GROMACS .gro file of C-alpha atoms in nm:
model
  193
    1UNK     CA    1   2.161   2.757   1.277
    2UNK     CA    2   1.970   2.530   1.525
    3UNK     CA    3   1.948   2.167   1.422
    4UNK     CA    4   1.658   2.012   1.303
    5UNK     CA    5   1.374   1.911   1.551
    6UNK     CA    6   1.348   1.546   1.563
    7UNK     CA    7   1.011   1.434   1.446
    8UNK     CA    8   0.875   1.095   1.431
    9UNK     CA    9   0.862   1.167   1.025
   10UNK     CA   10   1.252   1.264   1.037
   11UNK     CA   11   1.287   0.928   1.214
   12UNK     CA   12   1.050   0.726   0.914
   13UNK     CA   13   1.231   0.919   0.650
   14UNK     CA   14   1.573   0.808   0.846
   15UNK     CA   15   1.435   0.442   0.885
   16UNK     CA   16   1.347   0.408   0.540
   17UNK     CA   17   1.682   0.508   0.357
   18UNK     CA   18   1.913   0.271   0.616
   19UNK     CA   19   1.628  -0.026   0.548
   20UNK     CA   20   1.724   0.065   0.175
   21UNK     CA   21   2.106   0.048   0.234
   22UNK     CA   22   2.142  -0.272   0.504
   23UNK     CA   23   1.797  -0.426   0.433
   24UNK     CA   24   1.610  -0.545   0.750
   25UNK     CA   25   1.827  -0.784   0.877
   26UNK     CA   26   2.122  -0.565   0.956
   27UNK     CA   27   1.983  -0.165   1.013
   28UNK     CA   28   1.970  -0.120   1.372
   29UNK     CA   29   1.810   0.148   1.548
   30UNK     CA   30   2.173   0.287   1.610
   31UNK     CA   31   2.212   0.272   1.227
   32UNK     CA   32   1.889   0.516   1.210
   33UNK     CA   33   1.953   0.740   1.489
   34UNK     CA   34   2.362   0.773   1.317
   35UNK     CA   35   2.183   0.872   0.995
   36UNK     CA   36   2.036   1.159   1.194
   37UNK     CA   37   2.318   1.275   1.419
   38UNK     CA   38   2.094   1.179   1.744
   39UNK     CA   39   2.143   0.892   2.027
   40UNK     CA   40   1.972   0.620   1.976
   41UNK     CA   41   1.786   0.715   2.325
   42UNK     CA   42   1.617   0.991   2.110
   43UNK     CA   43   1.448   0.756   1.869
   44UNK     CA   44   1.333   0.514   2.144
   45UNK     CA   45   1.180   0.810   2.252
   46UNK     CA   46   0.965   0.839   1.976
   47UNK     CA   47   0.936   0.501   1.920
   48UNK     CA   48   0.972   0.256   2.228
   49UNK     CA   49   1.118  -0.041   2.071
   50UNK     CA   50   1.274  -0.154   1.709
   51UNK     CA   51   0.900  -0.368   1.673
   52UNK     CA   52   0.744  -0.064   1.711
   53UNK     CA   53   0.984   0.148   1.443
   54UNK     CA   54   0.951  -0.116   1.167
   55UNK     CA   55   0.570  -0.119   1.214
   56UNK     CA   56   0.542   0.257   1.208
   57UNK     CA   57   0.771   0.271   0.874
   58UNK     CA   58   0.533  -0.038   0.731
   59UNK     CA   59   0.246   0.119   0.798
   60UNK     CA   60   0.389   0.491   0.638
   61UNK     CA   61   0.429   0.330   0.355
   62UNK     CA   62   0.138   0.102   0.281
   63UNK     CA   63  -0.056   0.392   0.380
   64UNK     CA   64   0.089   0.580   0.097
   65UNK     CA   65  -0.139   0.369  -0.175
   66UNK     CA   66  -0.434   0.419   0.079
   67UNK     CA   67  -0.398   0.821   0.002
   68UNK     CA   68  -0.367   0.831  -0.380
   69UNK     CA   69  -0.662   0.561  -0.393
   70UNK     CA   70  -0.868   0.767  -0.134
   71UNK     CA   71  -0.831   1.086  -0.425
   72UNK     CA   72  -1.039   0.827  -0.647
   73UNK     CA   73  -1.270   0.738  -0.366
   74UNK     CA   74  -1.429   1.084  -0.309
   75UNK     CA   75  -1.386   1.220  -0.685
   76UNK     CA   76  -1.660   1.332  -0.871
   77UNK     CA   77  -1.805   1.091  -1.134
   78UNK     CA   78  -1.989   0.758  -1.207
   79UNK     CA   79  -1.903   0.467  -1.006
   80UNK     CA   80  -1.793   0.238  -1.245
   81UNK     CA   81  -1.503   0.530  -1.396
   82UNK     CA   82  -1.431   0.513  -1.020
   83UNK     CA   83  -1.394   0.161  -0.984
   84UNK     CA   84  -1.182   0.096  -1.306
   85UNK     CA   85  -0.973   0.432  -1.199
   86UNK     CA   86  -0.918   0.255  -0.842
   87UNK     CA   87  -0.841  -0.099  -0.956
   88UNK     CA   88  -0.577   0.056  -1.232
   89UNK     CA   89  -0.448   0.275  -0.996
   90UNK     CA   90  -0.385  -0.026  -0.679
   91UNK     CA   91  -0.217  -0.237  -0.973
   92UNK     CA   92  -0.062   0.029  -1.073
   93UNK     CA   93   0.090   0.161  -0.763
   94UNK     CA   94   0.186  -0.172  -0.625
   95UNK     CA   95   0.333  -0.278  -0.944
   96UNK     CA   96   0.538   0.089  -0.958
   97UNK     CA   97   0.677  -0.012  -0.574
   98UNK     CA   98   0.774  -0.371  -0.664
   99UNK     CA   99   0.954  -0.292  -1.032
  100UNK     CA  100   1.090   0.077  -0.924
  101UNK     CA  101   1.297  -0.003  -0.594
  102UNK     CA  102   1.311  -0.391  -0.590
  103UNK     CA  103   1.518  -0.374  -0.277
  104UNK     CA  104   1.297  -0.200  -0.072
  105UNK     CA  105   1.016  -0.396  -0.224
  106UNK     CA  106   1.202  -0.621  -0.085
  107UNK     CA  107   1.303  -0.514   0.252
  108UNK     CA  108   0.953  -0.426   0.297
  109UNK     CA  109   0.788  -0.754   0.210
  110UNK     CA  110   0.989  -0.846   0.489
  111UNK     CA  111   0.863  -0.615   0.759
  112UNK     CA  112   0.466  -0.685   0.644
  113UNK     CA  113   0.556  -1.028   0.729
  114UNK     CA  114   0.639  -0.909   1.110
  115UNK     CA  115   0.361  -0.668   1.114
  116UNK     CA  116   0.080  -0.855   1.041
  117UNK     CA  117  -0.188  -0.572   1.256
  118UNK     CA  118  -0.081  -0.353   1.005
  119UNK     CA  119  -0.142  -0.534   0.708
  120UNK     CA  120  -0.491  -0.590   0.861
  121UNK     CA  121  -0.548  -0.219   0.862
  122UNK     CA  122  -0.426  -0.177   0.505
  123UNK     CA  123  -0.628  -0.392   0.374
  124UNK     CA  124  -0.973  -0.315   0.598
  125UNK     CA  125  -0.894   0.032   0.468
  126UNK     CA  126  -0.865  -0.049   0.100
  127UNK     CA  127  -1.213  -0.303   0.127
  128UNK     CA  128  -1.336   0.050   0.272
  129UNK     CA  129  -1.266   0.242  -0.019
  130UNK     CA  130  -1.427  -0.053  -0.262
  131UNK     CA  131  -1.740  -0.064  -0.012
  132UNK     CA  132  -1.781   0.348  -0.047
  133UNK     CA  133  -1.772   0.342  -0.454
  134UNK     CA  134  -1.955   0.025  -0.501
  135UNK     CA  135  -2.253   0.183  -0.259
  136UNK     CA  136  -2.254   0.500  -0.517
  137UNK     CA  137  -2.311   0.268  -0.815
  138UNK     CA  138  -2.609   0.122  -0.605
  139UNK     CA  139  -2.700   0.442  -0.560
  140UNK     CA  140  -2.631   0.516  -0.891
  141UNK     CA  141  -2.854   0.264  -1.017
  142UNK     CA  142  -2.513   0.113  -1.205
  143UNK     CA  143  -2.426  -0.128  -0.988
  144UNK     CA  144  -2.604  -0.445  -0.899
  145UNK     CA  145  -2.571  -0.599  -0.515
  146UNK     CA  146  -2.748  -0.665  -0.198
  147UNK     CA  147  -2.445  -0.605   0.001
  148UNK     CA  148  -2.168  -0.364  -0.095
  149UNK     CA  149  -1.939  -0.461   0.190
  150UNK     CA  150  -1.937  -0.840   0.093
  151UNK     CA  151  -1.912  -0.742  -0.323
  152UNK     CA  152  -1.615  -0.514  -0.220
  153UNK     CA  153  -1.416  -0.818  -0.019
  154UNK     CA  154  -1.508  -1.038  -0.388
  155UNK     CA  155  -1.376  -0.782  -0.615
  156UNK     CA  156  -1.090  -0.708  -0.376
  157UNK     CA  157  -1.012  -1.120  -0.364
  158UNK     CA  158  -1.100  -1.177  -0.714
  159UNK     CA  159  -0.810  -0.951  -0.850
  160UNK     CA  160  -0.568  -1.022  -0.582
  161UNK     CA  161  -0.331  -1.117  -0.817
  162UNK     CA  162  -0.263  -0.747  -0.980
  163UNK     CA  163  -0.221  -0.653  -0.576
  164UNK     CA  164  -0.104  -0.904  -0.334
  165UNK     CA  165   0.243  -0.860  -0.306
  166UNK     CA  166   0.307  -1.260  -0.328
  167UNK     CA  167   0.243  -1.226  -0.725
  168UNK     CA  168   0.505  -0.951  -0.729
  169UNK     CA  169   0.718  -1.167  -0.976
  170UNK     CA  170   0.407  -1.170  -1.243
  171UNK     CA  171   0.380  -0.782  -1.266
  172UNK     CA  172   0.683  -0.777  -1.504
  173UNK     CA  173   0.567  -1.009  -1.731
  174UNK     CA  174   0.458  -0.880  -2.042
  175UNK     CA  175   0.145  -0.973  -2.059
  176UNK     CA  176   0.016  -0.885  -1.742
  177UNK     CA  177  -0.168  -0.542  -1.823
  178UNK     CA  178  -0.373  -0.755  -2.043
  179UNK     CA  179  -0.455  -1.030  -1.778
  180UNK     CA  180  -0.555  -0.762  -1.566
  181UNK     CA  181  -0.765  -0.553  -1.829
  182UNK     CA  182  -0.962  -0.876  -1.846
  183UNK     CA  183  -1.040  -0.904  -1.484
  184UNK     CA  184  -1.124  -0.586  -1.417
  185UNK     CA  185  -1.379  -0.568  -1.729
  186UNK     CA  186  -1.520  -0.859  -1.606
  187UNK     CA  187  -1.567  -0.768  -1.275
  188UNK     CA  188  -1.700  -0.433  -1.340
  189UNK     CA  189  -1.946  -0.679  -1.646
  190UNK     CA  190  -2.045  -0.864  -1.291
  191UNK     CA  191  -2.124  -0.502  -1.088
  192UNK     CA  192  -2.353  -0.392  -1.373
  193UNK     CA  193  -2.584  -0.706  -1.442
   0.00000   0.00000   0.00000
């Protein structure tokens, strides 16, 4: 049986489990390219320097949130379901990746802090998403704003703290779903008047 063509997704996948095992500060690209039985000349072929590796795996997986809340974007339904379905679901998911692999949450809060660009992206993408549902509720006649794009950057801001990664420790707390319930009623109270 022929070995497995090396893919820049093989590498990711590879990247991801050996940031899991030796956290940032010790994988090396050799660790990565051991893990899949290649040189590490193979992986700089794919990717042309370590920067450029951890960037590529940061960006895989922010852009994992980015695809569920896209479903949300383009579904069928009123605006404001939307918007409450796509604020639960960003708490949600980056709650799940903090509390489910704290390590990698870890390792990861790590890389975003050498890969600032992509970060940027992320979160361009995400105000994106806010802009595209809050325009339907204008549309809609639900929602109430003279500019979607700078009422998506508010509500994104305004309930940072279910999302931004720096309030990670909170998300445990027991009382957090409610503190969060709160802001998003309000803000989608705010949308409507």
């Amino acid at each position: 049986m022929p070995p497995e063509t090396l893919t820049p997704e093989r590498i990711l996948e590879a990247t991801e489990e050996v940031l899991r095992r030796y956290g940032p500060a010790k994988a090396t690209v050799v660790d990565v390219a051991r893990a899949l039985g290649v040189s590490h000349g193979s992986v700089y072929r794919h990717f042309r320097t370590k920067a450029a590796l951890r960037e590529a795996v940061t960006e895989r997986w922010l852009n994992r949130t980015s695809k569920e809340l896209s479903v949300i974007v383009t579904a069928e339904g009123p605006a404001p379901e939307r918007l409450d379905c796509w604020l639960t679901a960003l708490f949600e998911a980056k709650r799940h990746k903090a509390g489910d692999d704290p390590e990698l949450f870890a390792t990861y809060m790590t890389l975003i802090g050498e890969s600032g660009g992509v970060v940027d992206r992320h979160v361009t993408d995400l105000e994106a998403q806010l802009t595209t549902i809050i325009e339907a509720g204008v549309s809609e006649g639900e929602f109430h704003t003279p500019s979607p794009a700078t009422t998506a950057r508010a509500v994104f801001d305004a309930t940072g703290r279910f999302h931004d990664p720096c309030y990670a420790p909170e998300w445990s707390r027991p009382e957090i779903t409610t503190d969060f319930e709160a802001v998003r009623d309000l803000v989608l109270r705010g949308l409507r008047s």
